[in-house]
Each structure stands twice: as C-alpha cells, then as structure tokens.
PDB file of C-alpha atoms in Angstrom:
ATOM      1  CA  MET A   4      25.467 181.538 -29.500  1.00 39.00           C
ATOM      2  CA  ARG A   5      23.556 184.526 -28.159  1.00 45.00           C
ATOM      3  CA  ILE A   6      19.801 184.014 -27.925  1.00 53.00           C
ATOM      4  CA  THR A   7      17.736 186.991 -29.038  1.00 57.00           C
ATOM      5  CA  LYS A   8      14.132 187.469 -27.959  1.00 69.00           C
ATOM      6  CA  ASP A   9      11.471 189.904 -29.047  1.00 81.00           C
ATOM      7  CA  ALA A  10      10.672 192.793 -26.738  1.00 85.00           C
ATOM      8  CA  ARG A  11       7.466 191.312 -25.346  1.00 88.00           C
ATOM      9  CA  GLU A  12       9.045 187.958 -24.598  1.00 91.00           C
ATOM     10  CA  ARG A  13      12.056 189.583 -22.926  1.00 92.00           C
ATOM     11  CA  ARG A  14       9.823 191.850 -20.840  1.00 94.00           C
ATOM     12  CA  ASP A  15       7.775 188.895 -19.610  1.00 93.00           C
ATOM     13  CA  GLU A  16      10.962 186.995 -18.798  1.00 94.00           C
ATOM     14  CA  ILE A  17      12.225 189.876 -16.658  1.00 95.00           C
ATOM     15  CA  LEU A  18       8.906 190.025 -14.800  1.00 94.00           C
ATOM     16  CA  ASP A  19       8.810 186.240 -14.278  1.00 94.00           C
ATOM     17  CA  ILE A  20      12.358 186.075 -12.901  1.00 94.00           C
ATOM     18  CA  ALA A  21      11.964 189.186 -10.746  1.00 91.00           C
ATOM     19  CA  GLN A  22       8.676 187.917  -9.302  1.00 87.00           C
ATOM     20  CA  ARG A  23      10.289 184.605  -8.357  1.00 89.00           C
ATOM     21  CA  LEU A  24      13.230 186.390  -6.717  1.00 89.00           C
ATOM     22  CA  PHE A  25      10.938 188.783  -4.833  1.00 85.00           C
ATOM     23  CA  HIS A  26       9.062 185.743  -3.524  1.00 79.00           C
ATOM     24  CA  GLU A  27      12.192 183.777  -2.593  1.00 83.00           C
ATOM     25  CA  LYS A  28      14.413 186.551  -1.219  1.00 82.00           C
ATOM     26  CA  GLY A  29      11.998 189.371  -0.476  1.00 80.00           C
ATOM     27  CA  TYR A  30      11.545 192.595  -2.386  1.00 82.00           C
ATOM     28  CA  THR A  31      14.071 194.625  -0.376  1.00 83.00           C
ATOM     29  CA  GLN A  32      16.717 191.895  -0.449  1.00 86.00           C
ATOM     30  CA  THR A  33      16.493 191.470  -4.230  1.00 90.00           C
ATOM     31  CA  SER A  34      18.711 193.813  -6.214  1.00 93.00           C
ATOM     32  CA  ILE A  35      18.785 194.731  -9.869  1.00 95.00           C
ATOM     33  CA  GLU A  36      22.094 192.840 -10.022  1.00 95.00           C
ATOM     34  CA  ASP A  37      20.345 189.687  -8.763  1.00 95.00           C
ATOM     35  CA  ILE A  38      17.809 189.954 -11.579  1.00 95.00           C
ATOM     36  CA  LEU A  39      20.488 190.610 -14.213  1.00 95.00           C
ATOM     37  CA  ARG A  40      22.568 187.686 -13.001  1.00 95.00           C
ATOM     38  CA  GLU A  41      19.619 185.300 -13.001  1.00 94.00           C
ATOM     39  CA  ILE A  42      18.504 186.208 -16.520  1.00 92.00           C
ATOM     40  CA  GLY A  43      21.958 186.733 -17.973  1.00 92.00           C
ATOM     41  CA  ILE A  44      21.315 190.047 -19.713  1.00 92.00           C
ATOM     42  CA  ALA A  45      23.073 193.408 -19.770  1.00 92.00           C
ATOM     43  CA  ARG A  46      21.901 196.262 -17.567  1.00 93.00           C
ATOM     44  CA  GLY A  47      21.018 198.291 -20.643  1.00 94.00           C
ATOM     45  CA  THR A  48      18.646 195.570 -21.821  1.00 93.00           C
ATOM     46  CA  LEU A  49      16.771 195.628 -18.539  1.00 94.00           C
ATOM     47  CA  TYR A  50      16.655 199.424 -18.462  1.00 94.00           C
ATOM     48  CA  TYR A  51      15.201 199.402 -21.973  1.00 94.00           C
ATOM     49  CA  HIS A  52      12.103 197.814 -20.428  1.00 95.00           C
ATOM     50  CA  PHE A  53      12.169 199.089 -16.828  1.00 95.00           C
ATOM     51  CA  ARG A  54      13.918 202.076 -15.285  1.00 93.00           C
ATOM     52  CA  SER A  55      13.936 200.755 -11.712  1.00 92.00           C
ATOM     53  CA  LYS A  56      13.009 197.896  -9.409  1.00 90.00           C
ATOM     54  CA  GLU A  57       9.924 199.852  -8.369  1.00 88.00           C
ATOM     55  CA  GLU A  58       8.830 200.035 -12.013  1.00 92.00           C
ATOM     56  CA  ILE A  59       9.236 196.262 -12.300  1.00 92.00           C
ATOM     57  CA  LEU A  60       6.972 195.753  -9.288  1.00 87.00           C
ATOM     58  CA  SER A  61       4.446 198.196 -10.731  1.00 87.00           C
ATOM     59  CA  ALA A  62       4.402 196.250 -14.003  1.00 91.00           C
ATOM     60  CA  MET A  63       3.896 193.015 -12.052  1.00 88.00           C
ATOM     61  CA  ILE A  64       0.852 194.543 -10.397  1.00 86.00           C
ATOM     62  CA  ASP A  65      -0.623 195.531 -13.760  1.00 89.00           C
ATOM     63  CA  ARG A  66       0.033 192.058 -15.156  1.00 91.00           C
ATOM     64  CA  GLN A  67      -1.493 190.343 -12.137  1.00 87.00           C
ATOM     65  CA  ILE A  68      -4.572 192.573 -12.334  1.00 90.00           C
ATOM     66  CA  ASP A  69      -4.949 191.713 -16.029  1.00 92.00           C
ATOM     67  CA  ARG A  70      -4.792 187.989 -15.259  1.00 89.00           C
ATOM     68  CA  ARG A  71      -7.131 188.219 -12.284  1.00 90.00           C
ATOM     69  CA  GLU A  72      -9.626 190.209 -14.309  1.00 93.00           C
ATOM     70  CA  ILE A  73      -9.833 187.359 -16.830  1.00 94.00           C
ATOM     71  CA  ARG A  74     -10.657 184.877 -14.062  1.00 93.00           C
ATOM     72  CA  LEU A  75     -13.190 187.187 -12.415  1.00 94.00           C
ATOM     73  CA  CYS A  76     -14.948 187.717 -15.754  1.00 96.00           C
ATOM     74  CA  GLN A  77     -15.131 183.938 -16.153  1.00 96.00           C
ATOM     75  CA  ILE A  78     -16.830 183.705 -12.759  1.00 95.00           C
ATOM     76  CA  ALA A  79     -19.285 186.479 -13.631  1.00 96.00           C
ATOM     77  CA  ASP A  80     -20.112 184.900 -17.015  1.00 96.00           C
ATOM     78  CA  ASN A  81     -20.622 181.369 -15.656  1.00 96.00           C
ATOM     79  CA  LYS A  82     -24.309 180.694 -16.343  1.00 95.00           C
ATOM     80  CA  ALA A  83     -24.200 177.530 -14.221  1.00 96.00           C
ATOM     81  CA  LEU A  84     -23.744 179.580 -11.025  1.00 96.00           C
ATOM     82  CA  SER A  85     -26.329 181.614  -9.154  1.00 97.00           C
ATOM     83  CA  ALA A  86     -25.503 185.186  -8.196  1.00 97.00           C
ATOM     84  CA  VAL A  87     -24.695 184.259  -4.586  1.00 96.00           C
ATOM     85  CA  GLU A  88     -22.425 181.439  -5.786  1.00 96.00           C
ATOM     86  CA  LYS A  89     -20.632 183.862  -8.096  1.00 96.00           C
ATOM     87  CA  LEU A  90     -20.290 186.335  -5.244  1.00 94.00           C
ATOM     88  CA  PHE A  91     -18.694 183.692  -3.036  1.00 92.00           C
ATOM     89  CA  GLU A  92     -16.318 182.557  -5.809  1.00 92.00           C
ATOM     90  CA  PHE A  93     -15.392 186.191  -6.415  1.00 91.00           C
ATOM     91  CA  ILE A  94     -14.594 186.786  -2.738  1.00 87.00           C
ATOM     92  CA  GLN A  95     -12.626 183.543  -2.453  1.00 85.00           C
ATOM     93  CA  PHE A  96     -10.518 184.357  -5.479  1.00 85.00           C
ATOM     94  CA  GLN A  97      -9.874 187.902  -4.312  1.00 78.00           C
ATOM     95  CA  SER A  98      -8.813 186.733  -0.863  1.00 70.00           C
ATOM     96  CA  HIS A  99      -5.625 185.267  -2.331  1.00 63.00           C
ATOM     97  CA  SER A 100      -3.398 188.292  -2.861  1.00 54.00           C
ATOM     98  CA  GLY A 101      -0.552 186.431  -4.570  1.00 51.00           C
ATOM     99  CA  VAL A 102       3.206 186.809  -4.186  1.00 47.00           C
ATOM    100  CA  LEU A 103       3.271 190.560  -4.865  1.00 54.00           C
ATOM    101  CA  ALA A 104       1.901 191.526  -1.475  1.00 54.00           C
ATOM    102  CA  GLU A 105       5.237 191.386   0.339  1.00 54.00           C
ATOM    103  CA  GLY A 106       6.781 193.904  -2.024  1.00 56.00           C
ATOM    104  CA  LEU A 107       3.860 196.274  -1.665  1.00 57.00           C
ATOM    105  CA  HIS A 108       4.091 196.169   2.131  1.00 58.00           C
ATOM    106  CA  GLU A 109       7.732 197.192   2.252  1.00 59.00           C
ATOM    107  CA  ALA A 110       8.543 200.568   3.767  1.00 49.00           C
ATOM    108  CA  GLY A 111       8.516 203.223   1.072  1.00 53.00           C
ATOM    109  CA  ASN A 112       5.955 201.410  -1.059  1.00 58.00           C
ATOM    110  CA  ALA A 113       2.834 202.938   0.475  1.00 61.00           C
ATOM    111  CA  GLU A 114       2.134 204.961  -2.664  1.00 61.00           C
ATOM    112  CA  LEU A 115       2.505 201.884  -4.870  1.00 66.00           C
ATOM    113  CA  HIS A 116       0.250 199.897  -2.540  1.00 70.00           C
ATOM    114  CA  GLN A 117      -2.372 202.628  -2.815  1.00 74.00           C
ATOM    115  CA  LYS A 118      -2.103 202.669  -6.607  1.00 76.00           C
ATOM    116  CA  SER A 119      -2.496 198.895  -6.694  1.00 80.00           C
ATOM    117  CA  PHE A 120      -5.681 199.103  -4.649  1.00 83.00           C
ATOM    118  CA  HIS A 121      -7.108 201.881  -6.839  1.00 86.00           C
ATOM    119  CA  ARG A 122      -6.338 199.967 -10.034  1.00 87.00           C
ATOM    120  CA  SER A 123      -7.956 196.777  -8.762  1.00 89.00           C
ATOM    121  CA  LEU A 124     -11.003 198.676  -7.482  1.00 91.00           C
ATOM    122  CA  GLU A 125     -11.494 200.364 -10.854  1.00 92.00           C
ATOM    123  CA  ARG A 126     -11.180 197.085 -12.748  1.00 93.00           C
ATOM    124  CA  PHE A 127     -12.887 194.603 -10.411  1.00 94.00           C
ATOM    125  CA  ALA A 128     -15.749 196.584  -8.850  1.00 95.00           C
ATOM    126  CA  PRO A 129     -17.726 196.793 -12.138  1.00 96.00           C
ATOM    127  CA  ILE A 130     -17.508 192.994 -12.514  1.00 96.00           C
ATOM    128  CA  MET A 131     -18.770 192.446  -8.974  1.00 95.00           C
ATOM    129  CA  THR A 132     -21.519 195.019  -9.575  1.00 97.00           C
ATOM    130  CA  GLU A 133     -22.750 192.955 -12.540  1.00 96.00           C
ATOM    131  CA  ILE A 134     -23.032 189.949 -10.226  1.00 97.00           C
ATOM    132  CA  VAL A 135     -25.013 191.951  -7.665  1.00 97.00           C
ATOM    133  CA  GLU A 136     -27.321 193.302 -10.376  1.00 97.00           C
ATOM    134  CA  GLN A 137     -27.933 189.733 -11.552  1.00 97.00           C
ATOM    135  CA  GLY A 138     -28.794 188.829  -7.960  1.00 97.00           C
ATOM    136  CA  ILE A 139     -31.260 191.718  -7.744  1.00 98.00           C
ATOM    137  CA  LYS A 140     -33.049 190.447 -10.862  1.00 97.00           C
ATOM    138  CA  SER A 141     -33.165 186.878  -9.513  1.00 97.00           C
ATOM    139  CA  GLY A 142     -34.380 187.975  -6.073  1.00 97.00           C
ATOM    140  CA  GLU A 143     -31.227 186.853  -4.277  1.00 97.00           C
ATOM    141  CA  PHE A 144     -30.208 190.433  -3.407  1.00 98.00           C
ATOM    142  CA  SER A 145     -32.090 193.617  -2.692  1.00 97.00           C
ATOM    143  CA  THR A 146     -30.273 196.950  -2.668  1.00 97.00           C
ATOM    144  CA  PRO A 147     -30.965 200.294  -4.399  1.00 96.00           C
ATOM    145  CA  TYR A 148     -27.217 201.009  -4.555  1.00 97.00           C
ATOM    146  CA  PRO A 149     -25.468 197.999  -6.143  1.00 97.00           C
ATOM    147  CA  GLY A 150     -22.395 199.855  -7.420  1.00 96.00           C
ATOM    148  CA  GLU A 151     -21.888 201.926  -4.301  1.00 96.00           C
ATOM    149  CA  CYS A 152     -22.340 198.916  -2.007  1.00 95.00           C
ATOM    150  CA  VAL A 153     -19.779 196.958  -3.989  1.00 95.00           C
ATOM    151  CA  GLU A 154     -17.225 199.767  -3.716  1.00 94.00           C
ATOM    152  CA  LEU A 155     -17.744 200.045   0.052  1.00 92.00           C
ATOM    153  CA  LEU A 156     -17.523 196.282   0.525  1.00 90.00           C
ATOM    154  CA  TYR A 157     -14.381 196.159  -1.600  1.00 87.00           C
ATOM    155  CA  CYS A 158     -12.794 198.788   0.626  1.00 84.00           C
ATOM    156  CA  ALA A 159     -13.890 196.867   3.723  1.00 81.00           C
ATOM    157  CA  SER A 160     -12.174 193.763   2.353  1.00 76.00           C
ATOM    158  CA  GLN A 161      -8.858 195.566   2.917  1.00 71.00           C
ATOM    159  CA  LEU A 162      -9.330 194.875   6.629  1.00 67.00           C
ATOM    160  CA  HIS A 163      -7.926 191.402   5.883  1.00 62.00           C
ATOM    161  CA  ASP A 164      -4.796 192.820   4.249  1.00 63.00           C
ATOM    162  CA  PRO A 165      -1.863 192.129   6.615  1.00 58.00           C
ATOM    163  CA  GLY A 166       0.063 194.971   5.029  1.00 58.00           C
ATOM    164  CA  VAL A 167      -2.585 197.471   6.139  1.00 59.00           C
ATOM    165  CA  PHE A 168      -3.726 196.064   9.490  1.00 64.00           C
ATOM    166  CA  SER A 169      -1.793 193.855  11.889  1.00 69.00           C
ATOM    167  CA  TRP A 170      -4.606 191.856  13.434  1.00 71.00           C
ATOM    168  CA  LYS A 171      -3.851 189.031  15.832  1.00 78.00           C
ATOM    169  CA  GLN A 172      -4.484 185.567  14.408  1.00 76.00           C
ATOM    170  CA  GLU A 173      -7.250 184.898  16.924  1.00 81.00           C
ATOM    171  CA  GLU A 174      -9.090 188.035  15.765  1.00 77.00           C
ATOM    172  CA  LEU A 175      -9.392 186.969  12.123  1.00 75.00           C
ATOM    173  CA  PRO A 176     -12.344 184.540  12.425  1.00 78.00           C
ATOM    174  CA  ARG A 177     -14.494 187.268  13.984  1.00 84.00           C
ATOM    175  CA  LYS A 178     -13.404 189.760  11.303  1.00 81.00           C
ATOM    176  CA  LYS A 179     -14.425 187.310   8.582  1.00 80.00           C
ATOM    177  CA  LYS A 180     -17.801 186.700  10.215  1.00 84.00           C
ATOM    178  CA  ALA A 181     -18.343 190.455  10.441  1.00 87.00           C
ATOM    179  CA  PHE A 182     -17.511 190.836   6.758  1.00 86.00           C
ATOM    180  CA  PHE A 183     -20.073 188.201   5.762  1.00 87.00           C
ATOM    181  CA  TRP A 184     -22.621 189.932   7.992  1.00 91.00           C
ATOM    182  CA  MET A 185     -21.871 193.174   6.133  1.00 91.00           C
ATOM    183  CA  LEU A 186     -22.451 191.365   2.846  1.00 91.00           C
ATOM    184  CA  GLU A 187     -25.764 190.037   4.089  1.00 92.00           C
ATOM    185  CA  VAL A 188     -27.052 193.391   5.340  1.00 94.00           C
ATOM    186  CA  THR A 189     -25.583 195.696   2.693  1.00 95.00           C
ATOM    187  CA  LEU A 190     -26.722 193.613  -0.278  1.00 96.00           C
ATOM    188  CA  GLY A 191     -30.023 192.608   1.278  1.00 96.00           C
ATOM    189  CA  ILE A 192     -29.352 188.908   0.751  1.00 96.00           C
ATOM    190  CA  SER A 193     -32.509 186.796   0.772  1.00 96.00           C
ATOM    191  CA  PRO A 194     -32.915 183.994   3.360  1.00 95.00           C
ATOM    192  CA  ASP A 195     -32.395 181.229   0.773  1.00 96.00           C
ATOM    193  CA  ALA A 196     -29.320 182.922  -0.698  1.00 95.00           C
ATOM    194  CA  LYS A 197     -27.989 183.574   2.808  1.00 94.00           C
ATOM    195  CA  ARG A 198     -28.219 179.872   3.661  1.00 94.00           C
ATOM    196  CA  LYS A 199     -26.412 179.051   0.441  1.00 94.00           C
ATOM    197  CA  LEU A 200     -23.682 181.626   1.140  1.00 90.00           C
ATOM    198  CA  TYR A 201     -22.994 180.335   4.639  1.00 89.00           C
ATOM    199  CA  GLU A 202     -23.042 176.714   3.458  1.00 92.00           C
ATOM    200  CA  LEU A 203     -20.409 177.579   0.844  1.00 89.00           C
ATOM    201  CA  ALA A 204     -18.347 179.312   3.527  1.00 84.00           C
ATOM    202  CA  ARG A 205     -18.636 176.292   5.827  1.00 84.00           C
ATOM    203  CA  LEU A 206     -17.540 173.865   3.109  1.00 83.00           C
ATOM    204  CA  SER A 207     -14.634 176.099   2.186  1.00 78.00           C
ATOM    205  CA  LEU A 208     -13.493 176.269   5.810  1.00 72.00           C
ATOM    206  CA  GLU A 209     -13.656 172.489   6.156  1.00 72.00           C
ATOM    207  CA  LYS A 210     -11.627 172.109   2.969  1.00 69.00           C
ATOM    208  CA  GLU A 211      -8.957 174.475   4.313  1.00 64.00           C
ATOM    209  CA  LYS A 212      -8.695 172.424   7.506  1.00 61.00           C
ATOM    210  CA  ILE A 213      -8.228 169.218   5.515  1.00 57.00           C
ATOM    211  CA  GLU A 214      -5.555 170.761   3.284  1.00 52.00           C
TER     212      GLU A 214
END
C-alpha cells in the first residue's frame, strides 16, 4: 500500500535523507537519483518541493539556522549564566558548523556559502548583541559599540572556517588565542570576567583532549 504524507512531512523527509547522503557521500557525489532511490518517491514529487540539489542545500541551511537560533536564544535567556558565560557558550556552539559545511565549500557554491553567512549574521548577531549589552549593565564588558563589535567579531570568526581559509593545523591554536584576545580588547572585558572566560576555555580544551 502506498504511504501518503502531508507536504511538510515529505519536505522534511527529503531534507533529512539528502543531508545524510551529503554527509556520507559528499555533496558533489550525491545525485538527485540517489535521493529519489533512498526515499522511494517519484522525481515529480521531489521537484514539487525543490527544483534542484542546490535548492535542497539552501533549504537545509535555512532549517539549520532556525534550529541553531532556538538554541542560541536559550543561551541568551538563561538567567543562571553571567554574560561572559553566555558569550562563551555562544562561541562554543557556533564553532560547530554541522554537516552542511562540506556542501557549501564545494566549487561553484561560493554564492551559497556567502548567503549562508549573511543569513546567520542577520539572525545571530542581534542575539549576541543582547548578551554583550547585558554584560555592559553588569560591568563585565565595556564598549560604546556593542552591535558593531559583535558584527566585526562574527566576521572574524570566519577565520576558523576551513572552507574559507586553509590554515595549517599547527597554526590554529595561535589563531584561537588571537580571537579570544580580540574579544577581550574589543568588548572591554573586565579582569574578573576575563579570568572566568579563560578558565572556561581551559576547561573546554581539557575536555576535548579527554574525549
């Protein structure tokens, strides 16, 4: 018996299967036929939702941004955390790009990569700005340009994107230290908050070594 699904459920199924295939086989190596075969639907059904593989990837980006925004808002709204703790949690969460990165870094996807960055900047920068403004009120931060500093720091975070820059592995620790120094100086982090930030970074690094 043929199983029918509503449009939203079918659309999510296509995105779920395509995302898994992109992760397993690579974006370039995955064809529309692979997706159709895995789901067991007709080409017309897929094209009802998406006109191309590129459109599927674009929809994945939007969906991932929606999901990440929910988590980032939870961090920002957590009253149990100080502003510097929220800032660290925000950075840690953002540092994990997810399984979509490989597809964005493929040749010919530069425009899509750029769109992804612009979308995330528009959605996430205001949340981070709220955290910085909280820190200004609590005395943890001191900057006359919270929104502008956040935007610049967000752009600087792209230095860690392997699809944009091909740094050598031994260069990364120094890049990360430089980024935290930029945070400290740009946001005017107080001495107490600075100690807390670097302690969080140290504990996180030790945890990564254990795992």
